[in-house]
Coordinates of C-alpha atoms and ligand atoms in Angstrom, one line a residue:
X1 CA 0.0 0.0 0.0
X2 CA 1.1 3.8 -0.9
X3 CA 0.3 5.9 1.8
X4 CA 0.6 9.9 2.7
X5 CA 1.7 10.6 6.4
X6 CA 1.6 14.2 7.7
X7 CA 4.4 14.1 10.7
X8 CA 3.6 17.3 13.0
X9 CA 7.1 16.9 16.0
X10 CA 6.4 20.3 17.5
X11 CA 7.9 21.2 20.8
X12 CA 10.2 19.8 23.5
X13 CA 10.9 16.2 23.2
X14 CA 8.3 16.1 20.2
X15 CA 11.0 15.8 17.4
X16 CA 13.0 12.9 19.2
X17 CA 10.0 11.1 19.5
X18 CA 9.1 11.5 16.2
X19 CA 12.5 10.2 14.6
X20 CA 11.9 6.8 16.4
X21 CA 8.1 6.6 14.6
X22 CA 9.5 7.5 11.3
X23 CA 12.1 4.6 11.8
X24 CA 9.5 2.2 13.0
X25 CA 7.4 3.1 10.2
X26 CA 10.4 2.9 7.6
X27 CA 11.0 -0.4 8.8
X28 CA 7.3 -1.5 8.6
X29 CA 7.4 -0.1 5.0
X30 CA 10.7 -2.3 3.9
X31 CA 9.5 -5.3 5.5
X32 CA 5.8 -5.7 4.0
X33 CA 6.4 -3.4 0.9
X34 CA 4.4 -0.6 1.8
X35 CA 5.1 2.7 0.3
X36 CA 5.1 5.8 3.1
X37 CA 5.2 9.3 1.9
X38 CA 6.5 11.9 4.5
X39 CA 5.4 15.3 4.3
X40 CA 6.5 17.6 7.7
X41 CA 4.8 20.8 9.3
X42 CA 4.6 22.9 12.0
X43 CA 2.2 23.1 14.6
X44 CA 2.8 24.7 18.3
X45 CA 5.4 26.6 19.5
X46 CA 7.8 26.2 16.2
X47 CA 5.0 27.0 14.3
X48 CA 4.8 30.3 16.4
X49 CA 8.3 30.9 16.1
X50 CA 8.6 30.5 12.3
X51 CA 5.4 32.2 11.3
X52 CA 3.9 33.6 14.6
X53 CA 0.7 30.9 14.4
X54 CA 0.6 27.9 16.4
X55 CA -1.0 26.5 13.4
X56 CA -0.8 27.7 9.8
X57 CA -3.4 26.8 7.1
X58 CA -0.6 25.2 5.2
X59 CA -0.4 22.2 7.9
X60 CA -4.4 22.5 7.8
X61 CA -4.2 21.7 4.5
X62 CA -1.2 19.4 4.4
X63 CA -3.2 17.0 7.2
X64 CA -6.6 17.1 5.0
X65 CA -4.7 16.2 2.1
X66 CA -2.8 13.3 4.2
X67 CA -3.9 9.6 4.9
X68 CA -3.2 9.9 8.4
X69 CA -1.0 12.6 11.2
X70 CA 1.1 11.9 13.2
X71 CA 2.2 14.4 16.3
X72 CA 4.7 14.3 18.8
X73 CA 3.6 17.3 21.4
X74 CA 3.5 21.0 21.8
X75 CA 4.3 23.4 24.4
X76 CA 6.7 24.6 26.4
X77 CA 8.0 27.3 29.1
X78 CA 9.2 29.6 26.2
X79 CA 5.7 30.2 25.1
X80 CA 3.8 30.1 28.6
X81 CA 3.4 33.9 28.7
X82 CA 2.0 34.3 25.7
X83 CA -1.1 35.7 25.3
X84 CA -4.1 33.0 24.6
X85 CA -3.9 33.1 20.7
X86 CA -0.5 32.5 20.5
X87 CA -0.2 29.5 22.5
X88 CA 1.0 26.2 21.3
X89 CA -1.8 24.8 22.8
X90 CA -4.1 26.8 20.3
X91 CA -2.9 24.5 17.3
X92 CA -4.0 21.5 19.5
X93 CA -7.4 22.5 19.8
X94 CA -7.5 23.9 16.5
X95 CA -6.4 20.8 14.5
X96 CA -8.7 19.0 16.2
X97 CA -11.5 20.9 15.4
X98 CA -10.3 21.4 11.9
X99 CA -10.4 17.8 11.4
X100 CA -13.5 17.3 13.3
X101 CA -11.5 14.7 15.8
X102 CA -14.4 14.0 17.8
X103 CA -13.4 11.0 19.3
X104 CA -10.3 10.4 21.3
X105 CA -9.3 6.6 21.7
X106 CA -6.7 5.6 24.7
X107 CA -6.0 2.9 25.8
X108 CA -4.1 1.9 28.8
X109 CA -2.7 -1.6 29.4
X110 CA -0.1 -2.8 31.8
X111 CA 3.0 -4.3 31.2
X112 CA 3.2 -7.3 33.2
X113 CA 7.5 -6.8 34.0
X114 CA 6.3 -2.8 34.6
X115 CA 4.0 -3.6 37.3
X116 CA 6.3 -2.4 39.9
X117 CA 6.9 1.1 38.0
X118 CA 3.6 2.0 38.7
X119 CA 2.6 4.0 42.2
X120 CA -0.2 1.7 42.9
X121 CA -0.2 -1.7 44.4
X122 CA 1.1 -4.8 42.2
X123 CA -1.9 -6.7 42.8
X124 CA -4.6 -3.9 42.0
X125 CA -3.4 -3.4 38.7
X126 CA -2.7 -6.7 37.7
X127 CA -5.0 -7.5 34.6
X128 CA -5.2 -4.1 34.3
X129 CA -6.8 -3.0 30.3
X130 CA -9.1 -0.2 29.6
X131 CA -9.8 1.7 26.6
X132 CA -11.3 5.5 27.3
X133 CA -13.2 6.8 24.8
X134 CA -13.1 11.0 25.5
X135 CA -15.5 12.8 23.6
X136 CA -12.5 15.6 22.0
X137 CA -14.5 18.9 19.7
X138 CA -17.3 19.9 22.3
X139 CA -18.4 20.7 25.8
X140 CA -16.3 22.9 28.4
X141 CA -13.3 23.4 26.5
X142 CA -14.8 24.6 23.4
X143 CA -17.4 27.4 24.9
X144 CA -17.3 31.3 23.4
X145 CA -14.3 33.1 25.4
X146 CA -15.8 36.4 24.7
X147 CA -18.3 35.4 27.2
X148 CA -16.6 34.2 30.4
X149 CA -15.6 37.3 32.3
X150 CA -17.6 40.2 33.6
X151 CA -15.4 42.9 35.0
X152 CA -13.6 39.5 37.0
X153 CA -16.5 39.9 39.2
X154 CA -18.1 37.2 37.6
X155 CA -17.4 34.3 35.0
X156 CA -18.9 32.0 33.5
X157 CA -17.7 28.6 31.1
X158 CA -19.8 26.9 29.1
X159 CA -20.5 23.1 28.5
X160 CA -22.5 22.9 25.3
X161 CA -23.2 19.5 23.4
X162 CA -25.1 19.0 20.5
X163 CA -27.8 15.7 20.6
X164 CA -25.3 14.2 17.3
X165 CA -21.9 15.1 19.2
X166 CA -23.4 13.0 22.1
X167 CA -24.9 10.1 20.0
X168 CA -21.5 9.6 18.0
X169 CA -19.4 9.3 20.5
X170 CA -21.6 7.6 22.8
X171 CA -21.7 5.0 19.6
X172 CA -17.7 4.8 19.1
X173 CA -17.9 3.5 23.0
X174 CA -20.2 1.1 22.1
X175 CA -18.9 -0.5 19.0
X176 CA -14.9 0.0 21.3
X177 CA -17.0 -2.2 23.3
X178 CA -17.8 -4.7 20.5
X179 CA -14.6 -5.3 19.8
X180 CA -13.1 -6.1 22.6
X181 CA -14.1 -7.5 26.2
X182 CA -17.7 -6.0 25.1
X183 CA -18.3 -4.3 28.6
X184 CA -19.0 -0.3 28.1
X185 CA -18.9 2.1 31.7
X186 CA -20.2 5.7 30.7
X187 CA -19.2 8.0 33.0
X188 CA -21.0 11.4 34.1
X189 CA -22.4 13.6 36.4
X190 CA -26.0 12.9 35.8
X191 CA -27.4 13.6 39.8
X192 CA -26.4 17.5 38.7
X193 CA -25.9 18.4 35.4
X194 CA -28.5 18.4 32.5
X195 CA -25.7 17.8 29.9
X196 CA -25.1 14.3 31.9
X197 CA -28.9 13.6 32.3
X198 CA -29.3 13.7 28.3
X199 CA -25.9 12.1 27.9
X200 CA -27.4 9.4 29.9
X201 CA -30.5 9.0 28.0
X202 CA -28.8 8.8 24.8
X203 CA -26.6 5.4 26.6
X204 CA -29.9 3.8 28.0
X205 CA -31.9 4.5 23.8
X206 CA -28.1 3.2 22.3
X207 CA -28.0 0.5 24.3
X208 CA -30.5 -1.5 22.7
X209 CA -28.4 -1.6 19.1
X210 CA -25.8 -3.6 21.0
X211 CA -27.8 -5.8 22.9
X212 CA -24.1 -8.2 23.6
X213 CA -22.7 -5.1 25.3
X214 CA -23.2 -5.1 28.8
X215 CA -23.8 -1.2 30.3
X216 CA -23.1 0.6 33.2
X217 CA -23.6 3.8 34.2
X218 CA -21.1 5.5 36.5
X219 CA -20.7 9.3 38.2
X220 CA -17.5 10.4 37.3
X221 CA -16.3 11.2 41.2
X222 CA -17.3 7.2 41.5
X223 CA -15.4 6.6 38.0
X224 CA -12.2 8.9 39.4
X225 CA -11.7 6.3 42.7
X226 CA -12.7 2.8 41.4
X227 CA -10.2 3.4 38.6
X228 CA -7.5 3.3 41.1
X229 CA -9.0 0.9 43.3
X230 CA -10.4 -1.5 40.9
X231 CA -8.9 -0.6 37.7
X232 CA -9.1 -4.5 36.2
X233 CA -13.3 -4.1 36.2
X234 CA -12.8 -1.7 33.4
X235 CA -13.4 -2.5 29.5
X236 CA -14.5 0.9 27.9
X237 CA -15.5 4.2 29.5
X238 CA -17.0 6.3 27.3
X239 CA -17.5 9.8 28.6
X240 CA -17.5 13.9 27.6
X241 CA -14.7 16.0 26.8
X242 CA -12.9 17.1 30.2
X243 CA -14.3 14.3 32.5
X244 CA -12.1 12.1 29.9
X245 CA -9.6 14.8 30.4
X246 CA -9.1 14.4 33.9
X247 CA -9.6 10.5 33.7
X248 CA -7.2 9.4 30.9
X249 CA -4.7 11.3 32.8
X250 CA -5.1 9.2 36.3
X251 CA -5.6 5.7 34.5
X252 CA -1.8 6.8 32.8
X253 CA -0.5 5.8 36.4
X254 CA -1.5 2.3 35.7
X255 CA 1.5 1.5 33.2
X256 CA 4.1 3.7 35.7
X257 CA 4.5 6.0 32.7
X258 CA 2.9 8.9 30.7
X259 CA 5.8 7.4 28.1
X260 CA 3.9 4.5 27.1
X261 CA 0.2 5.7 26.7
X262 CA -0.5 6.2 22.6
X263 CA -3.6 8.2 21.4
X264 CA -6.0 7.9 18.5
X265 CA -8.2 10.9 17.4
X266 CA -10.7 9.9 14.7
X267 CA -12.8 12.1 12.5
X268 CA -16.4 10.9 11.5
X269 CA -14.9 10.0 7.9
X270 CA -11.3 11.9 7.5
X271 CA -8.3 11.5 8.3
X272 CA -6.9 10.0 11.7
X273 CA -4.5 11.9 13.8
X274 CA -2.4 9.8 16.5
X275 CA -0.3 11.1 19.2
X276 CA 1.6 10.0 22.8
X277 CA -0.9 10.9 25.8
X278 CA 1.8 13.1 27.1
X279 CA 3.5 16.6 26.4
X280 CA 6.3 17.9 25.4
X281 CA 8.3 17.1 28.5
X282 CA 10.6 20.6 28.2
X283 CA 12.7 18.9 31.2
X284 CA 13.7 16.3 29.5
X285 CA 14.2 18.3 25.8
X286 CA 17.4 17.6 24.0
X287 CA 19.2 15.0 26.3
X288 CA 18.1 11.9 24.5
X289 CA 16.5 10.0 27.2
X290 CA 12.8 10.3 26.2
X291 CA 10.8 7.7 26.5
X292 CA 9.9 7.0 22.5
X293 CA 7.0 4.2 23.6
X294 CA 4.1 6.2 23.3
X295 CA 5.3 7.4 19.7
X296 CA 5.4 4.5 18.8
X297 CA 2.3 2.7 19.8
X298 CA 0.1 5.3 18.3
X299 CA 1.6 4.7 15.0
X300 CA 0.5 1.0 15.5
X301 CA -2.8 2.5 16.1
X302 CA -2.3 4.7 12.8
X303 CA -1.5 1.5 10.9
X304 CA -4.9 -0.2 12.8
X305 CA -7.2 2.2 12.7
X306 CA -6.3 4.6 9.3
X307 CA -4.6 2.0 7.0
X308 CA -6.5 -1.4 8.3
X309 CA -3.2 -3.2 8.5
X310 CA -3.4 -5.1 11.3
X311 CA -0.8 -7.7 10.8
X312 CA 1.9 -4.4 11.3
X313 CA -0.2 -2.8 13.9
X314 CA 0.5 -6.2 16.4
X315 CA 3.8 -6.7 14.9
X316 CA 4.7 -3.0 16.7
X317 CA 2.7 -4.0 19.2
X318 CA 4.5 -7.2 20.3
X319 CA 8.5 -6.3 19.5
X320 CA 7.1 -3.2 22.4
X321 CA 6.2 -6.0 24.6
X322 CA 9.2 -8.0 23.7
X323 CA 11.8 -5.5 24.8
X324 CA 10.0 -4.6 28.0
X325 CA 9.6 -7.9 28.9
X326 CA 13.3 -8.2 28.1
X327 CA 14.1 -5.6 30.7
X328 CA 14.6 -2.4 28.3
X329 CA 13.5 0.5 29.8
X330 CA 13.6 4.5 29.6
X331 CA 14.5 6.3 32.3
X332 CA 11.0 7.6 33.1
X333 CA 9.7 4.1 34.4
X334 CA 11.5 3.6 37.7
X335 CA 12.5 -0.2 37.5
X336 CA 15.0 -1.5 39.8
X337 CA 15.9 -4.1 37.0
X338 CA 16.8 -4.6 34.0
X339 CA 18.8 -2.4 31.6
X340 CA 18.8 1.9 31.8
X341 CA 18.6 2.5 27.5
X342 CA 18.6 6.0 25.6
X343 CA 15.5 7.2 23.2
X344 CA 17.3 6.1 20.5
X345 CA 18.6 2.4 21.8
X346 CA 14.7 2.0 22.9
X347 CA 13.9 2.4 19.2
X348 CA 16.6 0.1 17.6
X349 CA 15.8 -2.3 19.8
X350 CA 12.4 -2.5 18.8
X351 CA 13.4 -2.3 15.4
X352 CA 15.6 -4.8 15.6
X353 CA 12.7 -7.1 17.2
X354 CA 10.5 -6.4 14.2
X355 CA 13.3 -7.9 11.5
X356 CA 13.7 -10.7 13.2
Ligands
NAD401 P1 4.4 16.3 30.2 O1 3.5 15.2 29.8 O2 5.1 17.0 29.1 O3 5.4 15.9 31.3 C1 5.1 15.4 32.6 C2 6.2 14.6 33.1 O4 6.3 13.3 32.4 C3 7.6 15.3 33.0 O5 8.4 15.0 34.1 C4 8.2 14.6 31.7 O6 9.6 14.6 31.7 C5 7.6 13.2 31.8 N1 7.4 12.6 30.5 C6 6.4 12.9 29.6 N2 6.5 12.2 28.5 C7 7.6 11.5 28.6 C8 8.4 10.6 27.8 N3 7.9 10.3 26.5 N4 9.5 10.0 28.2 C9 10.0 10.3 29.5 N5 9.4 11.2 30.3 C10 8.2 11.8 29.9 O7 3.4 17.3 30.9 P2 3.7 18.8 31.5 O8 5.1 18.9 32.1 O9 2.5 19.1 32.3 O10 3.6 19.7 30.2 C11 4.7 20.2 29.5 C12 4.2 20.9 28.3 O11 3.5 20.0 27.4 C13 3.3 22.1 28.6 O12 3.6 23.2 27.8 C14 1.9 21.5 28.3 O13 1.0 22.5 27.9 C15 2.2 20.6 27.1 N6 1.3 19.5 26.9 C16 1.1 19.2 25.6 C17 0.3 18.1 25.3 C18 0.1 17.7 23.8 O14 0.9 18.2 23.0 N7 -0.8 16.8 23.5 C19 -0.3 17.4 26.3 C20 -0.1 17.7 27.6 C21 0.8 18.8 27.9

């Protein structure tokens, strides 16, 4: 297959991240004859930089065109005091709403040798493998700015959902479900908030097209402590922009690392944009010790979810598992075993594990 791949590195560790996907990817290309076509743009911060936009129409444009983006992160203390439209965090929000990436897809699995990286107990997150589902173009974080502050004597946000932005994410949960331990939790605040009392009515009339999909309904306080208490009851939450927020962030503790969490974003019927959970890690910029993980699991999901190869999208998948399990690890995941290895020897490795 011939295939156009829009590569967005961005900020902070973003471009050493994204040198161990292109790798990945060129050695998925050589080894089942596919043909990947690179094309680089800016978003974020070196967007800002270079033509004082976090997000010009030319990478708009570039990731229409495309089969698939990919992004490393954005951000960073150089930008912070900015003023709001020059952000890097601007082109975030903006691509996604220029791509209409309405659903966010992340899933969070541990690592059986990683267990003891993780803050929580061994045996709570043993078995540990959810998939949220975070509703990504709508609610809180999209509301008019023009009309949240009043003389800063008041303010005011606003959480504003359209019935079809509830009903097509609330659907993506349901056939995550389908696919995989078919067990769906939709999380909200339904005992106080409107949004979350339609949200919930949309599950309970939904439910019915997936009769094998057993549903649960779950407040999001409720959601927040059984995920760290009983994280292995989990299939698939499905749930509204910033409670997935807040959520995906807590269930990263599970795997000991923000390092190894991959995202999807998916459009209705466009293009796919896939991206690590976490940011640009400015700390860490430049010294070669990123964790390249992440990266590199959401370009399995790329190859999954855009390009329906799934034979490459597991072979990533399991050379990952393979060096793990063979004690590799990044400097993030605090491991009192096995052997300390650079971005770069992380990426080889797997590599090397995928053309054997
Ligand atoms: P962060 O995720 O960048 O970093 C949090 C911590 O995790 C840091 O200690 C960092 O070194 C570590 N970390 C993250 N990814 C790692 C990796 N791959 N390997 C090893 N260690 C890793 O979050 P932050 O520090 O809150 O934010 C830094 C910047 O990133 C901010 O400007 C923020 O706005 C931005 N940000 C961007 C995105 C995105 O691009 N999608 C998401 C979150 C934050």
């Amino acid at each position: 297959m011939e295939k156009k791949i829009v590569l967005l590195p961005g900020d902070g560790i973003g471009p050493e991240i994204m040198d161990s996907a292109v790798a990945v990817l060129e050695a998925i290309a050589q080894r089942y004859k596919h043909q990947f076509h690179f094309n680089t743009q800016l978003i974020g911060g070196a967007a800002i930089d270079e033509v004082n936009m976090p997000l010009p129409d030319q990478t708009i444009q570039a990731a229409e065109q495309a089969d698939a983006v990919l992004l490393g992160a954005v951000g960073g203390p150089k930008w912070d005091n900015n003023p709001s439209e020059l952000r890097p965090e601007r082109g975030l929000l903006k691509i996604r709403k220029s791509l209409d990436l309405y659903a966010n897809l992340r899933p969070v699995k541990g690592f059986e040798t990683l267990l003891s990286a993780s803050p929580l107990k061994e045996d709570i997150i043993k078995g540990s493998d959810v998939l949220i589902v975070r509703e990504l173009t709508s609610g809180l974080y999209f509301g008019q700015p023009s009309e949240r502050r009043d003389n800063d004597q008041s303010v005011v946000d606003t959480l504003h959902y359209t019935l079809h932005e509830m009903k097509r994410i609330i659907k993506k949960g349901f056939e995550s479900a389908q696919l995989r331990r078919k067990k769906l939790t939709s999380v909200d605040k339904a005992n106080v908030l409107e949004s979350s009392k339609l949200w919930r009515e949309i599950v309970e009339a939904e439910k019915v097209h997936f009769p094998d999909v057993e549903v649960e309904h779950l407040l999001v306080d409720a959601a927040a402590m059984k995920l760290i208490t009983e994280p292995s009851r989990f299939d698939v939450i499905v749930t509204e922009n910033m409670f997935g927020d807040i959520l995906s962030d807590e269930a990263s503790v599970l795997t000991g690392s923000l390092g190894m969490l991959p995202s999807a974003s998916l459009a209705e019927n466009g293009v796919g944009l896939y991206e690590p959970a976490h940011g640009s890690a400015p700390d860490i910029a430049g010294l070669g010790i990123a964790n390249p993980i992440a990266m590199i699991l959401s370009t399995a999901m790329m190859l999954r979810y855009s390009f329906a190869m799934n034979v490459e999208a597991k072979a990533i998948e399991k050379a990952v598992e393979t060096c793990i399990n063979k004690g590799l690890h990044t400097a993030d995941l605090h491991v009192d075993h096995g052997i300390k290895v650079s971005t770069s020897e992380m990426t080889e490795a797997i590599i090397k594990e995928l053309t054997i």
